[in-house]
Short mmCIF file of C-alpha atoms and ligand atoms in Angstrom, two decimals:
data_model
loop_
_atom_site.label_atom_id
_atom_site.label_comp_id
_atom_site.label_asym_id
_atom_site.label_seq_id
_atom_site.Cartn_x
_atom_site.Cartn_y
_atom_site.Cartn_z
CA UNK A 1 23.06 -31.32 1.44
CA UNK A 2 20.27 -33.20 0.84
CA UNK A 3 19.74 -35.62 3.63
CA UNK A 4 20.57 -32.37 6.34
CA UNK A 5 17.53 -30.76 4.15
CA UNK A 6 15.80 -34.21 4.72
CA UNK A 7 16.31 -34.36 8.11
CA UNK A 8 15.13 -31.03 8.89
CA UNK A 9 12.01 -31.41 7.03
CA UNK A 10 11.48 -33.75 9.32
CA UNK A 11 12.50 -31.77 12.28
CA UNK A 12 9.77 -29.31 10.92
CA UNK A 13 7.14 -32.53 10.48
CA UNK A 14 7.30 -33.26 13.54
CA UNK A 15 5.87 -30.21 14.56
CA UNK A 16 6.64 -28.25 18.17
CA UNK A 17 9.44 -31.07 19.03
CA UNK A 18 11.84 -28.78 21.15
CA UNK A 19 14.72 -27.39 19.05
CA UNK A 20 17.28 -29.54 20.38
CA UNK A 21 20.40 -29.94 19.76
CA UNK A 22 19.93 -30.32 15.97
CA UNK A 23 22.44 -27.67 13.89
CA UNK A 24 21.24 -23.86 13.47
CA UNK A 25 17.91 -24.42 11.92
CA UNK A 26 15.03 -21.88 11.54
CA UNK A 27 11.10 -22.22 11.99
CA UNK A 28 9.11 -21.17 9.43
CA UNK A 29 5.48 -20.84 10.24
CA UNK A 30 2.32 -18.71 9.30
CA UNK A 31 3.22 -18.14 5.79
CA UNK A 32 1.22 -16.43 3.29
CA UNK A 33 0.89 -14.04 0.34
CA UNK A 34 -0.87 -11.44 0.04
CA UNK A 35 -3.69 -11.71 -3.13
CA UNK A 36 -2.67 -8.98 -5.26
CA UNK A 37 -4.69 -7.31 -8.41
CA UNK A 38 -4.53 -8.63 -11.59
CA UNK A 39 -1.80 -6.15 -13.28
CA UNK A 40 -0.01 -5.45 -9.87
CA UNK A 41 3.28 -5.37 -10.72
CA UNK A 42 4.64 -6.33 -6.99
CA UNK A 43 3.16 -8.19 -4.23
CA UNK A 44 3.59 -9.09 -0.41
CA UNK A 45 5.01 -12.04 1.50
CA UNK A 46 4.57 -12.50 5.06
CA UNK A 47 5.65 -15.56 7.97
CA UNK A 48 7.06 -15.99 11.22
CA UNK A 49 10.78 -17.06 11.94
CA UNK A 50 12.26 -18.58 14.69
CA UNK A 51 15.91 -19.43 14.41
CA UNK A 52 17.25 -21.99 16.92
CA UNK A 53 20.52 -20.04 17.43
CA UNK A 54 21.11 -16.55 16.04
CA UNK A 55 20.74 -16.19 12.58
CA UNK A 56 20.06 -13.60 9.64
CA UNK A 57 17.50 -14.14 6.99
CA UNK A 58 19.71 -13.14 3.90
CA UNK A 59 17.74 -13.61 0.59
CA UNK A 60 14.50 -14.72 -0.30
CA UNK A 61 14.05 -15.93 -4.46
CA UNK A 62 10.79 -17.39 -6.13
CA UNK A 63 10.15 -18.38 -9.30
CA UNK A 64 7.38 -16.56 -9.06
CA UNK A 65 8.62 -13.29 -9.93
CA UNK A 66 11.36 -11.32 -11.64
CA UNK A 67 13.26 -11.01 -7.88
CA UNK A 68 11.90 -11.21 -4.68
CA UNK A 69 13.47 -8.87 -1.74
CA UNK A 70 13.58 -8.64 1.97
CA UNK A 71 11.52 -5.02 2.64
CA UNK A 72 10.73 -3.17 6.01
CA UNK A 73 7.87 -0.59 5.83
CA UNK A 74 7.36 2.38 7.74
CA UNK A 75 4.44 4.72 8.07
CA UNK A 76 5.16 7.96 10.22
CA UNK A 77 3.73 10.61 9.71
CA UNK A 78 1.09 9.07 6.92
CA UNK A 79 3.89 8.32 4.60
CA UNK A 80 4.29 4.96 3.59
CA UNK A 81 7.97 4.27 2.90
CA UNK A 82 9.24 1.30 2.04
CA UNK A 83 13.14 -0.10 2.44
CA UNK A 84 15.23 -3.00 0.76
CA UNK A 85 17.07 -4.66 3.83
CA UNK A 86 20.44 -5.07 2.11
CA UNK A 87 21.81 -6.73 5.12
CA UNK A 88 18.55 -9.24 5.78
CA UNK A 89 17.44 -9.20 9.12
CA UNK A 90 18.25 -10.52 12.30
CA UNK A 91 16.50 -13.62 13.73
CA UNK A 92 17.81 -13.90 17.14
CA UNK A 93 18.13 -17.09 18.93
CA UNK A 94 14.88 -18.61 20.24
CA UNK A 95 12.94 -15.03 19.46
CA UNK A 96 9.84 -15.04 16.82
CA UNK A 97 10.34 -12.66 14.35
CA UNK A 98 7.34 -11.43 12.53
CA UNK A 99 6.86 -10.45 8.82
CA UNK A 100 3.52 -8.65 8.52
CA UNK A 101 1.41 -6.28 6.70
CA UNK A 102 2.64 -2.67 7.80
CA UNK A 103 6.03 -3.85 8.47
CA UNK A 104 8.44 -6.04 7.44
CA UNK A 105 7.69 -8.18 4.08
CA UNK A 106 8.77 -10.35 1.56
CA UNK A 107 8.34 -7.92 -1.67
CA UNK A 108 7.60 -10.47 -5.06
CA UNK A 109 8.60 -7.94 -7.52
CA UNK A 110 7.29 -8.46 -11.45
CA UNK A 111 5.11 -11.41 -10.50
CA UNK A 112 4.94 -14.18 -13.47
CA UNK A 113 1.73 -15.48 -11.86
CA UNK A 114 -1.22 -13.76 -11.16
CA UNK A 115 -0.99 -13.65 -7.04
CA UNK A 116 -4.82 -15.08 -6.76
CA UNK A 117 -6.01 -16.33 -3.53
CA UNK A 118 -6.27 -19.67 -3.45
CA UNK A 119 -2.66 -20.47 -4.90
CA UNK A 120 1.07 -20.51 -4.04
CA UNK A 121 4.02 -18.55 -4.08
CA UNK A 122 7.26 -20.85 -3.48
CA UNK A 123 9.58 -18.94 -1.54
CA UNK A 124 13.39 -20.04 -1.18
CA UNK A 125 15.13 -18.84 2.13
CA UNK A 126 18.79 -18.32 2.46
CA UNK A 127 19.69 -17.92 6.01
CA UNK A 128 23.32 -16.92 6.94
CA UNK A 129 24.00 -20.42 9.04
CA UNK A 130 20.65 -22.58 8.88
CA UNK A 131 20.21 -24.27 5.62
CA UNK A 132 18.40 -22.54 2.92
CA UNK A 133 14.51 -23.78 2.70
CA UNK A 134 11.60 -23.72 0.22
CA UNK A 135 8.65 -23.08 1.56
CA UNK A 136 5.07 -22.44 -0.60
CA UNK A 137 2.93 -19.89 0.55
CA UNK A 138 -0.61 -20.15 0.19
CA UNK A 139 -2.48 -16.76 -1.45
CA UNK A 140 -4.92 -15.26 0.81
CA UNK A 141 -6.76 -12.03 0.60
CA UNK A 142 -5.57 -9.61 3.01
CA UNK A 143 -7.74 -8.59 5.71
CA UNK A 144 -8.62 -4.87 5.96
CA UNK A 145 -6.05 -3.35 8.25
CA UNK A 146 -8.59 -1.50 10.31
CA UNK A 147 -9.75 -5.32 11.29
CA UNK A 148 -6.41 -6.06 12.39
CA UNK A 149 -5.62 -3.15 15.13
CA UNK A 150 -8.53 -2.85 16.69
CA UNK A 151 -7.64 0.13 18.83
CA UNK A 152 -10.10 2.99 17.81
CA UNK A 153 -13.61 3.94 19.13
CA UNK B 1 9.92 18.22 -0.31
CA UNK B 2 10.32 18.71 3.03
CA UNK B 3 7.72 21.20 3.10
CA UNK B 4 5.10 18.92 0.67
CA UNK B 5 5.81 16.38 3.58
CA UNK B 6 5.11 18.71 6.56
CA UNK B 7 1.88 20.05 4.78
CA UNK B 8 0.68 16.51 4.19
CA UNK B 9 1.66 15.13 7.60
CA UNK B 10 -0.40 18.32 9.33
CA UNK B 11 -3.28 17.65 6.79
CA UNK B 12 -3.38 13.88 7.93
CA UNK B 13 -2.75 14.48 11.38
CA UNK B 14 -4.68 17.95 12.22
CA UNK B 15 -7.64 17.00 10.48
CA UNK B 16 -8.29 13.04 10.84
CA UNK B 17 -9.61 13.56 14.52
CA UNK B 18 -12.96 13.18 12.99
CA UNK B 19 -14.45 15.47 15.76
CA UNK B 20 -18.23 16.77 14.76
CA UNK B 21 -17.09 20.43 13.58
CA UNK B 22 -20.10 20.83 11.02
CA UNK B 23 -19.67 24.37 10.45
CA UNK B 24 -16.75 25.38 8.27
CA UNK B 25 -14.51 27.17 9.59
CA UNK B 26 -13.33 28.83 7.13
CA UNK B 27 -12.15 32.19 7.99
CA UNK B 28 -10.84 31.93 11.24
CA UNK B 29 -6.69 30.26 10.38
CA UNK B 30 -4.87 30.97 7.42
CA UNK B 31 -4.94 27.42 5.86
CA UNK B 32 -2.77 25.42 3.22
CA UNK B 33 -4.65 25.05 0.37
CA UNK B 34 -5.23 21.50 -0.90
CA UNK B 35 -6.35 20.85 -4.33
CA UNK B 36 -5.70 23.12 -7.67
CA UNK B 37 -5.60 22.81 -10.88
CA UNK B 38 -4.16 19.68 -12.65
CA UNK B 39 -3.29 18.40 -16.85
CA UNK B 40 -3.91 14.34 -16.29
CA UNK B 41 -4.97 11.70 -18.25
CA UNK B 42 -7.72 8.96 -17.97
CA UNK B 43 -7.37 5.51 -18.27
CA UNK B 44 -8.59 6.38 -21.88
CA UNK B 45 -5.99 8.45 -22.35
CA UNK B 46 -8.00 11.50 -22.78
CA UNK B 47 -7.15 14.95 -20.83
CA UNK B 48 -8.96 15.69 -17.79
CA UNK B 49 -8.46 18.55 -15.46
CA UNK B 50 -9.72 19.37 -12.14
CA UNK B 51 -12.95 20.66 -13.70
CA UNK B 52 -14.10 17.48 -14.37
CA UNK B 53 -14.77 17.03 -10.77
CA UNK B 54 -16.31 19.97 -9.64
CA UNK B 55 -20.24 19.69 -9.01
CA UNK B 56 -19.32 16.43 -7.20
CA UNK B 57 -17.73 15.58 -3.58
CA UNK B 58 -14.12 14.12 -5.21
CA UNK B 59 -12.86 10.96 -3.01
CA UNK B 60 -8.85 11.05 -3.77
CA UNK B 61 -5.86 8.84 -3.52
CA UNK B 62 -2.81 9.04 -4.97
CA UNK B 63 -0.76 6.14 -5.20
CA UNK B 64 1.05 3.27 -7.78
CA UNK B 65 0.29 0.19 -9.18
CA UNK B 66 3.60 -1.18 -8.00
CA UNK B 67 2.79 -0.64 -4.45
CA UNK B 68 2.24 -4.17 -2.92
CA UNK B 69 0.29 -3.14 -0.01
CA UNK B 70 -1.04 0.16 1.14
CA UNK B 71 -2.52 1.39 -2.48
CA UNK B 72 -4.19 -2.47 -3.14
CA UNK B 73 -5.11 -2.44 0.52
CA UNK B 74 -7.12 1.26 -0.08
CA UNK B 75 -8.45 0.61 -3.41
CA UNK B 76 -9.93 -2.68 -2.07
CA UNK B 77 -11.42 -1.11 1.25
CA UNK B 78 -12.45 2.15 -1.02
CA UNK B 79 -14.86 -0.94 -3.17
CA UNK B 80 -16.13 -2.31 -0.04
CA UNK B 81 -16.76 1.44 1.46
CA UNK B 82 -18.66 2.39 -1.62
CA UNK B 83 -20.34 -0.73 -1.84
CA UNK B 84 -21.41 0.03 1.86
CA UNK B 85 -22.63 3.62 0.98
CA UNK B 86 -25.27 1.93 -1.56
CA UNK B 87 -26.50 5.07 -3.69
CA UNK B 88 -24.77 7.83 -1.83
CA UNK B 89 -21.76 6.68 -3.66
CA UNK B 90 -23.27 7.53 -6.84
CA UNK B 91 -22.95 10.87 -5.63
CA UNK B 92 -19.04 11.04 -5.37
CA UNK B 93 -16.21 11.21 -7.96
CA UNK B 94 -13.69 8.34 -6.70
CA UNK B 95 -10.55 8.82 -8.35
CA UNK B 96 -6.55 6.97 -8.09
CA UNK B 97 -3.93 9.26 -9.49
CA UNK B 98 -1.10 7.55 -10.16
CA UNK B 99 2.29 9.13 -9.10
CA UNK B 100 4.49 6.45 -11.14
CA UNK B 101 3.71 7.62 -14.87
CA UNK B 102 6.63 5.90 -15.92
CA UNK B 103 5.11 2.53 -15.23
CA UNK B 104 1.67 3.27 -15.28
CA UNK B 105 0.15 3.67 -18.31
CA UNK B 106 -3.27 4.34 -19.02
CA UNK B 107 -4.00 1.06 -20.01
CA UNK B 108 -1.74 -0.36 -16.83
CA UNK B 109 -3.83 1.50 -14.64
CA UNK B 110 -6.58 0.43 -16.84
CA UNK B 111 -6.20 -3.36 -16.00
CA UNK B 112 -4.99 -2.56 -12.14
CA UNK B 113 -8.44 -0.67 -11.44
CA UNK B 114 -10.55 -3.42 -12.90
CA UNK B 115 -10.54 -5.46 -10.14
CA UNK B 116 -12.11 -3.21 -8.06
CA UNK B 117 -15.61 -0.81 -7.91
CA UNK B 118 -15.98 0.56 -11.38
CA UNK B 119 -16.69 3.95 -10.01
CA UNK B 120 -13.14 4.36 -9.35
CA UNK B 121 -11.71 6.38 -12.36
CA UNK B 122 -7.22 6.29 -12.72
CA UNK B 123 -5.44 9.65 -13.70
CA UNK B 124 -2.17 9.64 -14.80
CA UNK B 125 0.10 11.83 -16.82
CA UNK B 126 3.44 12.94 -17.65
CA UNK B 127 6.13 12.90 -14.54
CA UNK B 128 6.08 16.70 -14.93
CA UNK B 129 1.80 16.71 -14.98
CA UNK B 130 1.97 14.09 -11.85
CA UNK B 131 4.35 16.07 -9.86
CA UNK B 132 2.28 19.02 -10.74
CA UNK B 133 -0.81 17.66 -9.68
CA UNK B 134 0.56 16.21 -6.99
CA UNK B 135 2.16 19.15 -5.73
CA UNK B 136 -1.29 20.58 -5.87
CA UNK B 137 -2.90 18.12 -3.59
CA UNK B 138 -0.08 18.78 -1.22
CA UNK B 139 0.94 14.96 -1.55
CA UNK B 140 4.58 13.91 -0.57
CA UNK B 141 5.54 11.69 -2.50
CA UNK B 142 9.70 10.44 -3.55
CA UNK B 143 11.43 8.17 -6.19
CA UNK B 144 13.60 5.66 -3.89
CA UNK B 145 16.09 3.87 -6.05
CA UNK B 146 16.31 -0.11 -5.57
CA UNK B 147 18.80 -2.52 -6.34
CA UNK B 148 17.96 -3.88 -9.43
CA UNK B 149 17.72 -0.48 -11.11
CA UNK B 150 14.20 -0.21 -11.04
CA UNK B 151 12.83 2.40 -8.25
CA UNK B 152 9.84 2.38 -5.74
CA UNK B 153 8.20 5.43 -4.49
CA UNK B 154 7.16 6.68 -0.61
CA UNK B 155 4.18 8.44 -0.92
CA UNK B 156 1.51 10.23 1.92
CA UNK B 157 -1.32 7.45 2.12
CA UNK B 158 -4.37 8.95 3.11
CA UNK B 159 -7.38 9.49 0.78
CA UNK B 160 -8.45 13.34 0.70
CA UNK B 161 -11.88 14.23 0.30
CA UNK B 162 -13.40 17.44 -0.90
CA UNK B 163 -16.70 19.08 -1.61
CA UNK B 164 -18.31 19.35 -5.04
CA UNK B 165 -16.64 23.20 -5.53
CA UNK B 166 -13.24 21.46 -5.05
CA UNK B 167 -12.54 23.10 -1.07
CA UNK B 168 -10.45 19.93 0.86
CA UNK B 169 -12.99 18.61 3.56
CA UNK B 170 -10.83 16.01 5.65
CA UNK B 171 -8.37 13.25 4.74
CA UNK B 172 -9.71 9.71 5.78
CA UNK B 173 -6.02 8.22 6.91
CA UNK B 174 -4.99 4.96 6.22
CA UNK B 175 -6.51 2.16 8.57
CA UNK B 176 -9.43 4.39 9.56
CA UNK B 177 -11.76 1.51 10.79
CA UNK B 178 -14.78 0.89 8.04
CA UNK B 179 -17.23 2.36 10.16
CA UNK B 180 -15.97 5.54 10.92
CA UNK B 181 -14.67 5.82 7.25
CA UNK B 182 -18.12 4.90 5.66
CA UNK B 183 -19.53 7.63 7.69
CA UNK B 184 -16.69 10.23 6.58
CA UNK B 185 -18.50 9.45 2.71
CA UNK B 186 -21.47 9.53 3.47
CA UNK B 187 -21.38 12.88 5.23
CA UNK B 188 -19.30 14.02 2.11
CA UNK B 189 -21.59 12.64 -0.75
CA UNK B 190 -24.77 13.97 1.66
CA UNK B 191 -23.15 17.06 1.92
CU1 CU C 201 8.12 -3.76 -0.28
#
C-alpha cells in the first residue's frame, strides 16, 4: 500500500502531468474549510475531484471531528435542506466534480478543533477504486455568497 | 407542514422583489399573517415574549447552531450589514431564534453568537415554545434524522423583517447581495 500511496503522491507532485496510464487515481484540488464560529457544532468542507476513470467518493473521516459525512444541499423554495449521501457520489471519468458552498460538502460534524481560519482540517478520502488519500485543508473564511453569484442588479 | 412551507416559500418569493411599493398596502389582499405571540428564552435564560420587541423594527432569523453554512453564513453577513448601517442599526432589534432547543442551550447559543455583532440577541426555548414560535413566524422548518442518531434540521432561510408594532415588512432572502440588503435595513430602522 504504501509505495502505490507513494507513487501517487508523486503523480499529484508533479502537478498537471496527464493522467496516464497510472491505476484509477483521483485529483484532489482546491481544498478548503470553511472557518466556522467558536461553539459551532458542525462545519463545511469543500474541493474539486477529478477521477482518472470512473469512480465514487465513498467516505470522508478526520480526526478533526466526531464523524465527518458526504452532504448535498438544496435550497428551493428558500429552504435550506441538507442530505447525507449514503451512497457517496459519483466522480465520473475525466469530469471535475465540485464540492461547494450551496451544494455539495464535506459536513465535519462535532469538531474537536476550533475550525479557525488560518489552520487545517485533515481529511481522509475513501474512493471506491482509487486509493484512499489524506489531504489537509487549509481554514478560510467563507466569502459572502452574494460575492460569489454575481447575477443581481 | 406542508402548508408552513407554502406560506414561507410565498413570503420569500412574493415579497423579496424589492420593488419601491412605499405605501402599505394593507387592505387591498387578504394576507398570511407573519409574526404572533411567542414564550422564548434569552441567552440568559430569562423569558421574553414578542413584546419585548415592539417599539423597534425586529430583524429575524431563525436557524441552529449546528448548521454549517447558511445560519454562520447569515449571522456573519447580518455583523457586516449592521456594521454597514453605522447608527441606524442601533435602531433595530436583531434577533437568532434557535429552532434546535435540544442542542442549543442558552449558554450554547450564548458562545455561538459571540463571535459576531453584539446587537444580535439568541432566543430559544422548549421544542414545544420553538415550534410555537416558529409556527408563528410562518417558518418551515423539519427534524431530518442522520446516521449516527443525531438529527439535522431543514429550515426556510431568509431573515424577516418587521416594523416596530410587530406588522412583517419583507423577508431579505438568503444571498441578497450586501447592497441591496443594507438598504432593506436601513429603510426598516428609518422607517
Ligand atoms: Cu451538511
Amino acid at each position: 500500500m504504501k509505495p502505490l500511496f507513494a507513487v501517487f503522491a508523486l503523480t499529484l507532485a508533479a502537478g498537471c502531468a496527464p493522467a496516464t496510464q497510472a491505476p484509477a487515481a483521483v485529483a484532489v484540488t482546491g481544498a478548503w474549510c470553511r472557518a466556522a464560529p467558536v461553539g459551532a457544532l458542525a462545519g463545511g468542507c469543500y474541493l474539486t475531484l477529478t477521477a482518472s476513470a470512473d469512480d465514487r467518493l465513498v467516505s470522508v473521516a478526520t480526526p478533526a471531528a466526531k464523524r465527518a459525512e458526504i452532504h448535498s444541499m438544496d435550497m428551493t423554495g428558500g429552504v435550506m435542506r441538507m442530505r447525507q449521501l449514503k451512497d457517496g457520489l459519483a466522480l465520473p471519468a475525466g469530469k471535475a466534480v465540485t464540492l461547494k458552498p450551496g451544494a455539495e460538502h464535506l459536513m465535519i460534524i462535532g469538531p474537536k478543533q476550533v475550525l479557525a481560519a488560518g489552520g487545517a482540517v485533515p481529511l481522509t478520502l475513501t474512493f471506491k477504486k482509487a486509493p484512499p488519500q489524506t489531504i489537509s485543508a487549509p481554514i478560510r473564511d467563507a466569502a459572502a455568497p452574494a460575492m460569489q453569484h454575481h447575477g443581481g442588479h | 407542514m406542508r402548508v408552513l412551507a407554502w406560506a414561507a416559500m410565498a413570503a420569500a418569493l412574493g415579497v423579496s422583489a424589492c420593488g419601491p411599493s412605499p405605501q402599505k398596502a394593507e387592505t387591498t389582499q387578504p394576507t398570511v399573517r407573519i409574526g404572533g405571540p411567542f414564550q422564548l428564552v434569552d441567552t440568559a435564560g430569562r423569558p421574553v415574549t414578542e413584546k419585548a420587541l415592539l417599539g423597534k423594527p425586529t430583524v429575524i432569523f431563525f436557524g441552529f447552531t449546528y448548521c454549517p453554512e447558511v445560519c454562520p453564513t447569515t449571522m456573519a453577513e447580518l455583523t457586516n450589514w449592521l456594521k454597514a448601517l453605522g447608527p441606524d442599526a442601533d435602531r433595530l432589534n436583531v434577533v437568532f431564534v434557535s429552532l434546535d432547543p435540544e442542542r442549543d442551550t442558552p449558554a450554547q447559543l450564548k458562545t455561538y453568537l459571540s463571535n459576531f455583532d453584539p446587537r444580535i440577541q439568541g432566543f430559544t426555548g422548549t421544542p414545544e415554545t420553538v415550534a410555537a414560535a416558529a409556527k408563528a413566524y410562518r417558518v418551515y422548518y423539519a427534524k431530518v434524522p442522520t446516521d449516527d442518531g443525531g438529527y439535522t434540521i431543514d429550515h426556510s432561510s431568509a431573515v424577516y423583517l418587521f416594523d416596530k408594532n410587530g406588522g412583517f415588512v419583507e423577508p431579505i432572502g438568503y444571498g441578497t447581495p450586501a447592497e441591496r440588503a443594507i438598504g432593506q435595513l436601513r429603510r426598516l430602522a428609518r422607517g
